[in-house]
XYZ file of N, CA and C in Angstrom:
606
model
N 26.672 -6.509 31.641
C 25.470 -5.953 31.048
C 25.247 -6.509 29.662
N 26.269 -6.576 28.879
C 26.194 -7.137 27.533
C 25.798 -8.584 27.585
N 26.266 -9.311 28.557
C 25.959 -10.736 28.677
C 24.490 -10.925 28.980
N 24.006 -10.077 29.874
C 22.583 -10.185 30.244
C 21.696 -9.908 29.039
N 22.094 -8.971 28.195
C 21.293 -8.627 27.022
C 21.271 -9.771 26.037
N 22.454 -10.441 25.864
C 22.532 -11.588 24.945
C 21.695 -12.720 25.466
N 21.726 -12.933 26.773
C 20.938 -14.020 27.361
C 19.455 -13.715 27.192
N 19.102 -12.439 27.286
C 17.677 -12.086 27.133
C 17.200 -12.386 25.731
N 18.016 -12.112 24.740
C 17.636 -12.395 23.352
C 17.526 -13.878 23.136
N 18.450 -14.637 23.724
C 18.402 -16.092 23.565
C 17.161 -16.677 24.187
N 16.784 -16.184 25.330
C 15.559 -16.690 25.977
C 14.330 -16.347 25.140
N 14.341 -15.183 24.555
C 13.196 -14.792 23.721
C 13.079 -15.675 22.505
N 14.227 -15.996 21.914
C 14.192 -16.876 20.742
C 13.716 -18.258 21.136
N 14.168 -18.733 22.277
C 13.736 -20.060 22.743
C 12.233 -20.058 23.025
N 11.790 -18.990 23.634
C 10.357 -18.889 23.948
C 9.522 -18.849 22.673
N 10.065 -18.141 21.665
C 9.371 -18.060 20.384
C 9.296 -19.414 19.719
N 10.409 -20.151 19.765
C 10.426 -21.492 19.185
C 9.440 -22.398 19.902
N 9.396 -22.252 21.212
C 8.478 -23.084 22.011
C 7.030 -22.783 21.630
N 6.728 -21.494 21.451
C 5.372 -21.114 21.056
C 5.016 -21.684 19.695
N 5.975 -21.651 18.759
C 5.735 -22.207 17.428
C 5.416 -23.684 17.505
N 6.199 -24.402 18.335
C 5.974 -25.850 18.451
C 4.589 -26.133 19.056
N 4.250 -25.377 20.084
C 2.940 -25.594 20.720
C 1.799 -25.241 19.761
N 2.002 -24.186 18.971
C 0.985 -23.806 17.990
C 0.812 -24.876 16.935
N 1.942 -25.432 16.466
C 1.875 -26.520 15.491
C 1.176 -27.735 16.083
N 1.480 -27.994 17.364
C 0.835 -29.137 18.022
C -0.670 -28.913 18.132
N -1.062 -27.685 18.474
C -2.492 -27.373 18.576
C -3.190 -27.479 17.225
N -2.509 -26.989 16.183
C -3.098 -27.082 14.847
C -3.259 -28.529 14.426
N -2.236 -29.331 14.720
C -2.325 -30.756 14.391
C -3.456 -31.411 15.156
N -3.589 -31.029 16.436
C -4.664 -31.606 17.259
C -6.029 -31.182 16.723
N -6.140 -29.913 16.287
C -7.414 -29.429 15.745
C -7.776 -30.149 14.458
N -6.775 -30.332 13.597
C -7.019 -31.062 12.351
C -7.459 -32.473 12.656
N -6.782 -33.098 13.609
C -7.137 -34.470 13.978
C -8.563 -34.524 14.540
N -8.883 -33.524 15.381
C -10.227 -33.500 15.979
C -11.298 -33.294 14.897
N -10.953 -32.398 13.951
C -11.910 -32.154 12.858
C -12.113 -33.414 12.033
N -11.013 -34.100 11.743
C -11.111 -35.341 10.975
C -11.919 -36.381 11.722
N -11.759 -36.417 13.049
C -12.505 -37.399 13.836
C -14.004 -37.066 13.871
N -14.325 -35.772 13.886
C -15.752 -35.378 13.990
C -16.441 -35.245 12.633
N -15.726 -35.416 11.540
C -16.333 -35.258 10.212
C -17.529 -36.187 9.993
N -17.450 -37.492 10.361
C -18.631 -38.358 10.195
C -19.833 -37.854 10.986
N -19.560 -37.340 12.185
C -20.663 -36.823 13.003
C -21.287 -35.607 12.335
N -20.400 -34.735 11.818
C -20.900 -33.541 11.128
C -21.743 -33.932 9.927
N -21.261 -34.916 9.161
C -22.020 -35.367 7.992
C -23.375 -35.930 8.407
N -23.371 -36.682 9.496
C -24.638 -37.247 9.983
C -25.594 -36.144 10.423
N -25.024 -35.134 11.120
C -25.849 -33.999 11.535
C -26.411 -33.266 10.319
N -25.566 -33.083 9.302
C -26.029 -32.403 8.086
C -27.129 -33.192 7.389
N -26.939 -34.540 7.363
C -27.993 -35.375 6.765
C -29.292 -35.243 7.560
N -29.146 -35.211 8.887
C -30.334 -35.025 9.724
C -31.014 -33.691 9.462
N -30.185 -32.658 9.294
C -30.751 -31.340 8.987
C -31.458 -31.335 7.638
N -30.850 -32.008 6.640
C -31.498 -32.107 5.321
C -32.844 -32.808 5.436
N -32.846 -33.924 6.198
C -34.102 -34.662 6.394
C -35.143 -33.784 7.079
N -34.686 -33.059 8.114
C -35.610 -32.178 8.831
C -36.153 -31.089 7.908
N -35.284 -30.534 7.058
C -35.727 -29.504 6.126
C -36.738 -30.056 5.131
N -36.492 -31.284 4.672
C -37.449 -31.924 3.760
C -38.797 -32.113 4.447
N -38.740 -32.543 5.725
C -39.987 -32.713 6.482
C -40.720 -31.380 6.631
N -39.945 -30.335 6.909
C -40.553 -29.005 7.034
C -41.192 -28.579 5.714
N -40.494 -28.834 4.600
C -41.062 -28.498 3.286
C -42.351 -29.267 3.038
N -42.320 -30.584 3.381
C -43.530 -31.397 3.209
C -44.674 -30.859 4.063
N -44.337 -30.507 5.310
C -45.371 -29.976 6.200
C -45.937 -28.673 5.658
N -45.086 -27.818 5.131
C -45.568 -26.566 4.547
C -46.489 -26.832 3.364
N -46.115 -27.825 2.544
C -46.958 -28.170 1.394
C -48.318 -28.685 1.856
N -48.290 -29.599 2.863
C -49.544 -30.141 3.378
C -50.388 -29.050 4.036
N -49.725 -28.166 4.779
C -50.454 -27.061 5.400
C -51.088 -26.161 4.346
N -50.369 -25.948 3.242
C -50.938 -25.167 2.148
C -52.178 -25.835 1.572
N -52.081 -27.167 1.386
C -53.236 -27.923 0.867
C -54.406 -27.840 1.838
N -54.120 -28.027 3.140
C -55.177 -27.959 4.147
C -55.812 -26.572 4.190
N -54.984 -25.543 4.045
C -55.531 -24.182 4.041
C -56.483 -23.971 2.873
N -56.093 -24.495 1.700
C -56.967 -24.384 0.525
C -58.280 -25.126 0.766
N -58.169 -26.360 1.322
C -59.382 -27.147 1.586
C -60.260 -26.466 2.629
N -59.621 -25.921 3.671
C -60.389 -25.223 4.698
C -61.081 -23.992 4.129
N -60.396 -23.282 3.230
C -61.011 -22.115 2.605
C -62.218 -22.520 1.770
N -62.053 -23.620 1.022
C -63.179 -24.115 0.224
C -64.330 -24.561 1.123
N -63.982 -25.209 2.245
C -65.026 -25.640 3.175
C -65.765 -24.434 3.747
N -65.013 -23.394 4.101
C -65.661 -22.189 4.618
C -66.571 -21.565 3.565
N -66.080 -21.534 2.320
C -66.905 -20.988 1.239
C -68.158 -21.832 1.037
N -67.994 -23.173 1.101
C -69.153 -24.056 0.952
C -70.147 -23.837 2.084
N -69.626 -23.717 3.312
C -70.503 -23.498 4.461
C -71.238 -22.165 4.340
N -70.525 -21.143 3.895
C -71.169 -19.845 3.700
C -72.237 -19.924 2.621
N -71.925 -20.665 1.543
C -72.901 -20.830 0.463
C -74.133 -21.578 0.958
N -73.902 -22.648 1.743
C -75.019 -23.424 2.294
C -75.855 -22.557 3.230
N -75.170 -21.775 4.070
C -75.886 -20.899 4.998
C -76.717 -19.869 4.243
N -76.135 -19.326 3.164
C -76.870 -18.352 2.355
C -78.105 -18.987 1.720
N -77.914 -20.217 1.172
C -79.063 -20.914 0.561
C -80.124 -21.231 1.607
N -79.674 -21.654 2.803
C -80.633 -21.963 3.865
C -81.427 -20.723 4.266
N -80.720 -19.590 4.356
C -81.412 -18.344 4.703
C -82.432 -17.972 3.631
N -82.037 -18.159 2.358
C -82.967 -17.856 1.269
C -84.173 -18.794 1.304
N -83.895 -20.096 1.555
C -84.993 -21.062 1.620
C -85.921 -20.755 2.787
N -85.318 -20.370 3.919
C -86.129 -20.030 5.086
C -86.996 -18.814 4.797
N -86.384 -17.809 4.162
C -87.147 -16.613 3.812
C -88.236 -16.944 2.799
N -87.892 -17.805 1.824
C -88.876 -18.205 0.819
C -90.017 -18.978 1.462
N -89.670 -19.833 2.450
C -90.696 -20.596 3.153
C -91.649 -19.669 3.897
N -91.080 -18.657 4.562
C -91.918 -17.685 5.278
C -92.808 -16.930 4.294
N -92.220 -16.511 3.167
C -92.998 -15.782 2.160
C -94.096 -16.656 1.563
N -93.748 -17.926 1.292
C -94.748 -18.845 0.738
C -95.890 -19.071 1.717
N -95.535 -19.185 3.004
C -96.570 -19.384 4.022
C -97.512 -18.190 4.065
N -96.929 -16.990 4.039
C -97.753 -15.774 4.044
C -98.606 -15.694 2.782
N -97.991 -16.089 1.650
C -98.711 -16.053 0.381
C -99.886 -17.019 0.388
N -99.660 -18.212 0.924
C -100.729 -19.213 0.990
C -101.852 -18.737 1.903
N -101.476 -18.116 3.030
C -102.496 -17.601 3.945
C -103.343 -16.534 3.262
N -102.683 -15.630 2.530
C -103.419 -14.588 1.814
C -104.301 -15.189 0.722
N -103.768 -16.220 0.045
C -104.548 -16.877 -1.006
C -105.774 -17.567 -0.420
N -105.593 -18.235 0.728
C -106.727 -18.897 1.384
C -107.805 -17.883 1.759
N -107.355 -16.720 2.270
C -108.321 -15.681 2.631
C -109.068 -15.194 1.390
N -108.315 -15.034 0.286
C -108.932 -14.571 -0.957
C -109.962 -15.573 -1.465
N -109.569 -16.851 -1.492
C -110.489 -17.876 -1.996
C -111.698 -18.038 -1.079
N -111.453 -17.875 0.229
C -112.576 -17.958 1.164
C -113.550 -16.805 0.920
N -112.983 -15.632 0.648
C -113.824 -14.467 0.371
C -114.602 -14.645 -0.932
N -113.996 -15.389 -1.871
C -114.638 -15.612 -3.170
C -115.435 -16.910 -3.222
N -115.588 -17.546 -2.080
C -116.382 -18.774 -2.047
C -117.827 -18.454 -2.441
N -118.326 -19.166 -3.422
C -119.654 -18.856 -3.969
C -120.733 -19.298 -2.986
N -121.519 -18.364 -2.463
C -122.621 -18.759 -1.572
C -123.588 -19.688 -2.304
N -124.027 -20.714 -1.618
C -124.905 -21.712 -2.248
C -126.192 -21.067 -2.764
N -126.709 -20.099 -2.016
C -127.957 -19.447 -2.426
C -127.775 -18.702 -3.746
N -126.646 -17.964 -3.873
C -126.385 -17.224 -5.105
C -126.135 -18.177 -6.266
N -125.429 -19.267 -6.001
C -125.165 -20.245 -7.053
C -126.464 -20.831 -7.590
N -127.398 -21.135 -6.684
C -128.688 -21.697 -7.104
C -129.478 -20.690 -7.934
N -129.447 -19.425 -7.521
C -130.193 -18.391 -8.253
C -129.597 -18.168 -9.640
N -128.258 -18.121 -9.725
C -127.596 -17.826 -10.997
C -127.703 -18.971 -11.992
N -127.830 -20.181 -11.498
C -127.861 -21.336 -12.407
C -129.265 -21.860 -12.680
N -130.227 -21.558 -11.806
C -131.558 -22.130 -12.050
C -132.683 -21.424 -11.353
N -132.428 -20.228 -10.860
C -133.464 -19.498 -10.143
C -134.540 -18.957 -11.071
N -135.645 -18.603 -10.459
C -136.767 -18.060 -11.227
C -136.560 -16.566 -11.467
N -137.194 -16.068 -12.563
C -137.105 -14.644 -12.872
C -138.421 -13.924 -12.579
N -139.255 -14.545 -11.739
C -140.504 -13.876 -11.402
C -140.223 -12.693 -10.474
N -141.232 -11.885 -10.296
C -141.049 -10.642 -9.542
C -140.615 -10.894 -8.112
N -141.081 -11.958 -7.503
C -140.742 -12.251 -6.109
C -139.269 -12.608 -5.941
N -138.668 -13.185 -6.975
C -137.262 -13.616 -6.899
C -136.299 -12.578 -7.455
N -136.825 -11.466 -7.986
C -135.964 -10.511 -8.682
C -134.946 -9.844 -7.751
N -135.348 -9.539 -6.520
C -134.422 -8.877 -5.584
C -133.222 -9.773 -5.306
N -133.478 -11.054 -5.047
C -132.386 -12.000 -4.788
C -131.514 -12.181 -6.026
N -132.134 -12.169 -7.199
C -131.371 -12.322 -8.439
C -130.428 -11.134 -8.638
N -130.932 -9.929 -8.314
C -130.080 -8.735 -8.435
C -128.910 -8.808 -7.449
N -129.184 -9.258 -6.219
C -128.112 -9.413 -5.228
C -127.050 -10.397 -5.723
N -127.521 -11.509 -6.304
C -126.587 -12.520 -6.811
C -125.748 -11.956 -7.952
N -126.381 -11.171 -8.833
C -125.642 -10.570 -9.955
C -124.605 -9.563 -9.459
N -124.971 -8.771 -8.466
C -124.028 -7.793 -7.913
C -122.838 -8.494 -7.261
N -123.143 -9.573 -6.535
C -122.038 -10.320 -5.901
C -121.118 -10.906 -6.969
N -121.706 -11.492 -8.024
C -120.916 -12.106 -9.087
C -120.064 -11.066 -9.803
N -120.641 -9.898 -10.070
C -119.892 -8.837 -10.743
C -118.712 -8.371 -9.883
N -118.945 -8.196 -8.584
C -117.867 -7.781 -7.683
C -116.777 -8.827 -7.572
N -117.183 -10.104 -7.528
C -116.197 -11.186 -7.420
C -115.318 -11.249 -8.661
N -115.926 -11.105 -9.843
C -115.146 -11.139 -11.082
C -114.210 -9.937 -11.189
N -114.685 -8.773 -10.789
C -113.821 -7.579 -10.822
C -112.657 -7.716 -9.850
N -112.891 -8.405 -8.734
C -111.833 -8.578 -7.742
C -110.760 -9.553 -8.154
N -110.972 -10.275 -9.252
C -109.998 -11.275 -9.698
C -109.164 -10.812 -10.883
N -109.223 -9.532 -11.198
C -108.430 -9.026 -12.317
C -107.499 -7.926 -11.810
N -106.339 -7.806 -12.480
C -105.381 -6.743 -12.174
C -105.978 -5.421 -12.676
N -105.882 -4.289 -11.974
C -105.066 -4.056 -10.768
C -105.782 -4.315 -9.458
N -107.033 -4.793 -9.519
C -107.745 -5.061 -8.265
C -107.152 -6.241 -7.504
N -106.360 -7.050 -8.205
C -105.742 -8.226 -7.590
C -104.252 -8.215 -7.876
N -103.467 -8.599 -6.882
C -102.009 -8.681 -7.047
C -101.686 -9.639 -8.194
N -100.797 -9.232 -9.126
C -100.443 -10.113 -10.255
C -99.955 -11.488 -9.817
N -99.333 -11.566 -8.644
C -98.872 -12.869 -8.140
C -100.059 -13.801 -7.962
N -101.148 -13.281 -7.383
C -102.344 -14.096 -7.187
C -103.048 -14.364 -8.512
N -103.054 -13.360 -9.388
C -103.788 -13.489 -10.649
C -103.267 -14.636 -11.501
N -101.987 -14.948 -11.386
C -101.393 -16.010 -12.206
C -101.437 -17.377 -11.540
N -102.008 -17.457 -10.352
C -102.063 -18.746 -9.656
C -103.196 -19.610 -10.203
N -102.944 -20.917 -10.212
C -103.925 -21.841 -10.778
C -105.236 -21.806 -10.006
N -105.140 -21.747 -8.667
C -106.354 -21.753 -7.849
C -107.228 -20.543 -8.163
N -106.592 -19.393 -8.357
C -107.349 -18.179 -8.680
C -107.961 -18.293 -10.073
N -107.180 -18.827 -11.025
C -107.709 -19.009 -12.382
C -108.893 -19.978 -12.380
N -108.795 -21.039 -11.564
C -109.905 -21.993 -11.480
C -111.148 -21.327 -10.894
N -110.934 -20.522 -9.847
C -112.071 -19.824 -9.239
C -112.697 -18.845 -10.234
N -111.846 -18.151 -10.986
C -112.356 -17.234 -12.001
C -113.142 -17.993 -13.060
N -112.661 -19.192 -13.425
C -113.379 -20.023 -14.389
C -114.757 -20.412 -13.882
N -114.852 -20.753 -12.593
C -116.154 -21.098 -12.008
C -117.112 -19.908 -12.080
N -116.591 -18.733 -11.758
C -117.437 -17.536 -11.796
C -117.867 -17.201 -13.224
N -116.964 -17.403 -14.180
C -117.314 -17.157 -15.583
C -118.425 -18.100 -16.031
N -118.362 -19.355 -15.589
C -119.417 -20.323 -15.939
C -120.759 -19.862 -15.380
N -120.738 -19.379 -14.124
C -121.974 -18.863 -13.527
C -122.504 -17.675 -14.328
N -121.595 -16.797 -14.735
C -122.011 -15.609 -15.491
C -122.647 -16.011 -16.817
N -121.977 -16.906 -17.546
C -122.495 -17.344 -18.846
C -123.850 -18.019 -18.678
N -123.965 -18.853 -17.653
C -125.226 -19.556 -17.411
C -126.350 -18.570 -17.113
N -126.054 -17.584 -16.267
C -127.087 -16.610 -15.905
C -127.471 -15.747 -17.108
N -126.458 -15.309 -17.876
C -126.739 -14.458 -19.039
C -127.592 -15.208 -20.056
N -127.278 -16.478 -20.285
C -128.071 -17.269 -21.231
C -129.515 -17.403 -20.748
N -129.681 -17.718 -19.468
C -131.029 -17.879 -18.921
C -131.788 -16.563 -18.942
N -131.075 -15.475 -18.588
C -131.735 -14.163 -18.593
C -132.118 -13.760 -20.017
N -131.236 -14.049 -20.980
C -131.538 -13.721 -22.380
C -132.753 -14.496 -22.862
N -132.797 -15.783 -22.536
C -133.954 -16.598 -22.939
C -135.232 -16.086 -22.283
N -135.124 -15.738 -20.997
C -136.308 -15.235 -20.291
C -136.809 -13.937 -20.922
N -135.874 -13.012 -21.178
C -136.275 -11.726 -21.748
C -136.829 -11.889 -23.158
N -136.208 -12.788 -23.940
C -136.709 -13.038 -25.301
C -138.139 -13.563 -25.252
N -138.345 -14.561 -24.401
C -139.694 -15.130 -24.273
C -140.675 -14.108 -23.691
N -140.181 -13.326 -22.743
C -141.064 -12.342 -22.096
C -141.532 -11.287 -23.096
N -140.567 -10.739 -23.864
C -140.960 -9.708 -24.831
C -141.797 -10.295 -25.965
N -141.503 -11.541 -26.355
C -142.306 -12.181 -27.411
C -143.746 -12.372 -26.948
N -143.884 -12.838 -25.710
C -145.249 -13.036 -25.193
C -145.954 -11.699 -24.992
N -145.181 -10.666 -24.618
C -145.776 -9.344 -24.425
C -146.264 -8.777 -25.758
N -145.469 -8.968 -26.803
C -145.874 -8.499 -28.134
C -147.116 -9.256 -28.602
N -147.106 -10.581 -28.390
C -148.276 -11.371 -28.779
C -149.512 -10.899 -28.025
N -149.298 -10.610 -26.743
C -150.438 -10.164 -25.939
C -150.991 -8.849 -26.468
N -150.064 -7.936 -26.780
C -150.524 -6.636 -27.268
C -151.185 -6.754 -28.639
N -150.656 -7.645 -29.487
C -151.248 -7.816 -30.817
C -152.616 -8.473 -30.733
N -152.788 -9.381 -29.809
C -154.053 -10.100 -29.675
C -155.102 -9.292 -28.925
N -154.622 -8.365 -28.098
C -155.566 -7.549 -27.335
C -155.802 -6.244 -28.099
N -156.855 -6.252 -28.948
C -157.125 -5.085 -29.782
C -157.499 -3.866 -28.953
N -158.074 -4.145 -27.814
C -158.475 -3.019 -26.975
C -157.268 -2.285 -26.401
N -156.090 -2.966 -26.353
C -154.873 -2.349 -25.798
C -154.472 -1.126 -26.606
N -154.541 -1.254 -27.946
C -154.141 -0.139 -28.798
C -155.173 0.982 -28.758
N -156.431 0.570 -28.573
C -157.454 1.610 -28.490
C -157.289 2.411 -27.202
N -156.808 1.750 -26.145
C -156.563 2.459 -24.890
C -155.364 3.383 -25.017
N -154.403 2.916 -25.828
C -153.209 3.733 -26.015
C -153.564 4.966 -26.841
């Protein structure tokens, strides 16, 4: 029994020594393998560094592209906004021109009234037409001043020109009417002074 126990201890020690040797051999083999693969590892690491640099470059370029795309979107939005404003302005201008044309057409001086106001006779037969022409002229002039006229139209050159034409007609008619009345009353006074029987009848 004692012999068997001693032999068991000896076998255990031998087994332990064998394990140590195999472990040392494995460690040596691992070190050798690591030494052999070191160049490959370095190459892989260099490749990873290169890849990381490429990724960084791509991120930088993507950042630049994002900024440019954002600016492009802002520019497109700005252009679209301006186009919408121009389109709206074009529609408004078209409507404004149509309204202005209607106004000027309404204020177109009839040839008959123009002839009466600038050179018509003041005899009794023509007086009705002269009054009609004066009423038309007065209404046309009143229609060209604020608040009877939109301030937008009042400041337009075409409206100012039309108002100028009407003012010329008014001045011409007033001058002619003043001269006619002056001459008429002067001749009437002369007639009454020369006709002595007129005062006796009075």
